[in-house]
């Protein structure tokens, strides 16, 4: 990589006015938003970001109302406002909605909304994937929230510990939780893929890794965390739902299962989840603080390292949610120390903010008030976190109201206050109007005081012995006044939110009109004109050589506005953006992104059908919905991805001529497949973890004398799978050599080998009469076999798709992204197959 | 923003006073009636003190940074980041960990050989308590049947001799529960298929309350128990009394026994010394002597027994015991008096 493109300068002179106007007309035509009912077919990330954010806030309000119901019920002892059963539904839904329908989606929503602008990109690489994720989120969220109006909501707590949630909770509540949230987790992972690939590949030319806005770094860290944290939960969901639906005894101690496996899987997800929620909010602070301090962030490198470090450490803390499960002292000590250690990177980030504020002269505003209030609140949560990370104190505090206090200080201080600051900061970016500073101050003080009045007493209530998740309490234990104070505070806090809501939704004509770049920020998203968010996004894609180009690069705004940088035009009236290389952001492709279509929405509806119909155990309807969903997705891929362009290269200006179509590791599609499969492998590894977890808790596992899958059939199956894999690789290279017959023969051989492999693998446990309802050993073997067989089936579908593409002339020796990405899938699939065989057939030989 | 700091400071002071004055109670960790709870409270006070100081320094620093019009150079700020963000927390946390984890052996070591051993099983939503004599414990780990000589089956009440370590063996018959007596020490989960343990050392005589800390379903709220810490003599007196079966002659003369028998109470409950030998529900041999009825939920008196029998579904939602609202007023009175009489 040479340094030559670092010297790229904008055009010396602006293009003539008529040309600029013609360019803008073409851009407008390419990016025009569909009108009327077709508006909902739009797939632009900026538009979906607004829908996503609004929907997530609607769920937040719903969760808040549930919280108020809880506080009303607990205001006085012996209250009968809610029954025990309804209360249990309410608190379960409150936790689940806030975590799964607000905290995680809001960060993805805000990122989808902001990232393209922060990266100076027209769009992220997979707008249709974002649309699919959004519709999944909306459908799943409404399904879960709606359940409480039918008295059918889940009531196992947001942590759903079995065996309470297996044989002791008939009804569909727990299934709604398991299937509904698995469905939403798909949306979360889809967004994570979009955000990772977007951050890595859609940066403006010149924005090397060390110039990425801090928000981008945080989102990259968080999206990677989602990729590794959500799959263990999905694996757990699969096991728990298999036990509920088909009586496979993964968590039933009487048949060899163990309830603690769920807790491990849940908290391997659940603890990183806290940082998944917290880091993006800190990311907002990292954008706001330099703007109001009017200096670049001090300690950029420290912050990036701290964010990455937090991400890593957060995966090694989960056991601190299980300190009271009777684990050995040595484990408790190690996890206690690791939990304390995470305070250090957090401390570094906070001190970087303080240092930046010291260096600059701070302009005060409601934004800064929320930032500081959030910091002050969050630090209390952090300090109580240090307390409960210490095992002896946790023995008392665990599962008491002390924890309720602690976690709300962390989440409201660390998330809600920064997000509110973000709302004030980015409102003009979205609407072109400013929110009222006067109302903002009212909202701030109401929220800050209300919050502390509500949640500070809970620390005391907890240590006075009030356990969590009780629907009422008796008088005489000293809980009465503390609970009443908490309830009053909760209403003051809600009043604060109401003030903000009023400000947000009052008629625009009463809101102050924002000037362009109203806060004088230095980052790319503030290039946006007022009124903001022209459908095309940024006027042209700039060359960057600073973290704060609006501050540091001379005439930057003018040069962008006049189209003096890359891609100022849309000659073919297609939606285009520039893809750059991962490390040094050299432009490598002019990417065409998807146009509006209802296909993602349809795909989401039918994917939702699989889960929602499955909740009611209508398996046939669920399967039909699944087939339709696959069909819709195939149409979407067929018509929307890897389109052969009318010319191989395109001049994007400033001497850059870029290919329009690329395949392999440089392309966004390859990255998306790679990242998705990392998540997929993580889920699979979680299932394998389950197998060995049972091995550690049982003296004989596999049980002596119990039928196993044997090793003969699995070994032959593995040989077939390896053959199929080899044939797939051959198909890729034969296609590249334009050997058509060889390609089709290889695909046929790959299909034959893999179908034989999957059949033999399934036949092995079946032939030996392994009954998955009998004991956990056959059950976990069957899960691994089933998981692997499904992956082989999907791989076969992909191979057939490639053959069809070649037949239809949509894939050629030159334009071969389909088979390249499918081969990548097969690398992972064959790894899954090999590990499965080694575990189920090989391990019993040595155990 | 200084007002903000002021409010916080005042509220923390208020909390401290409040705790000293009124935070003790039968279910409070501040009551400090056991060795573990005393040790943990001391740890807690140290941590609160440190936390207040750290909070004031950091938030004070942030407020100063916002208000200060002086500009600082980058070298000074780098020192702040490394010193405040990395070195200071590392030192403080290392010290705290050494102090905190050093307490673990004291909290976790098993009670000495020959100590009183109590086996408690969580059941939705009550506690099956089995007091095992030290002698029985010394025999080894053989399982002792409820009716065997070494142990006696009790429910929803734990009585302990003061100043003697006691070893709890904990498990669950259905879902996950957690055994927590805040006044004496920390909690531990009761997990089906697993055995957990807990050592407590009560230091002050008195009546306390234990609860289930792990959400376990509909009546999780009403899953509590009474704890009495008494002198050794009183404990011996009590346990000898509990060992006695019901005097058959006395029983059969009582009209309430007829109600008990004909209504089928014995299918679920045991009265040692009679034909009632059910094990689904709590043993009732000495139910009248217990500190509460309904697993720590109602005071133990005739009126509450009547309420319990007639309105159990609203008092304790979700329980499996049927509601006996078909009893006549007379039968109800007789049965309640009979149960209250089982001292």
GROMACS .gro file of N, CA and C in nm, chain A residues 294 358-363, chain B residues 64-72:
model
   48
  294UNK      N    1  -1.485   2.187   2.276
  294UNK     CA    2  -1.425   2.253   2.160
  294UNK      C    3  -1.278   2.216   2.139
  358UNK      N    4  -1.111   1.933   3.085
  358UNK     CA    5  -1.011   2.022   3.145
  358UNK      C    6  -0.936   2.101   3.037
  359UNK      N    7  -0.901   2.032   2.928
  359UNK     CA    8  -0.823   2.097   2.824
  359UNK      C    9  -0.905   2.207   2.756
  360UNK      N   10  -1.033   2.178   2.735
  360UNK     CA   11  -1.113   2.274   2.661
  360UNK      C   12  -1.184   2.372   2.752
  361UNK      N   13  -1.245   2.473   2.688
  361UNK     CA   14  -1.333   2.563   2.764
  361UNK      C   15  -1.474   2.521   2.731
  362UNK      N   16  -1.543   2.472   2.832
  362UNK     CA   17  -1.668   2.402   2.806
  362UNK      C   18  -1.784   2.500   2.792
  363UNK      N   19  -1.859   2.481   2.687
  363UNK     CA   20  -1.983   2.554   2.667
  363UNK      C   21  -2.093   2.472   2.733
  911UNK      N   22  -1.549   2.048   3.819
  911UNK     CA   23  -1.444   2.150   3.808
  911UNK      C   24  -1.400   2.166   3.663
  912UNK      N   25  -1.382   2.052   3.597
  912UNK     CA   26  -1.335   2.056   3.458
  912UNK      C   27  -1.433   2.131   3.369
  913UNK      N   28  -1.562   2.118   3.398
  913UNK     CA   29  -1.662   2.187   3.316
  913UNK      C   30  -1.660   2.336   3.345
  914UNK      N   31  -1.646   2.373   3.472
  914UNK     CA   32  -1.660   2.514   3.509
  914UNK      C   33  -1.530   2.592   3.490
  915UNK      N   34  -1.418   2.521   3.501
  915UNK     CA   35  -1.290   2.590   3.497
  915UNK      C   36  -1.268   2.656   3.362
  916UNK      N   37  -1.226   2.780   3.362
  916UNK     CA   38  -1.193   2.849   3.237
  916UNK      C   39  -1.043   2.842   3.208
  917UNK      N   40  -0.969   2.787   3.304
  917UNK     CA   41  -0.826   2.768   3.281
  917UNK      C   42  -0.808   2.656   3.179
  918UNK      N   43  -0.712   2.665   3.094
  918UNK     CA   44  -0.687   2.552   3.005
  918UNK      C   45  -0.563   2.477   3.054
  919UNK      N   46  -0.572   2.348   3.041
  919UNK     CA   47  -0.462   2.263   3.089
  919UNK      C   48  -0.387   2.208   2.970
   0.00000   0.00000   0.00000
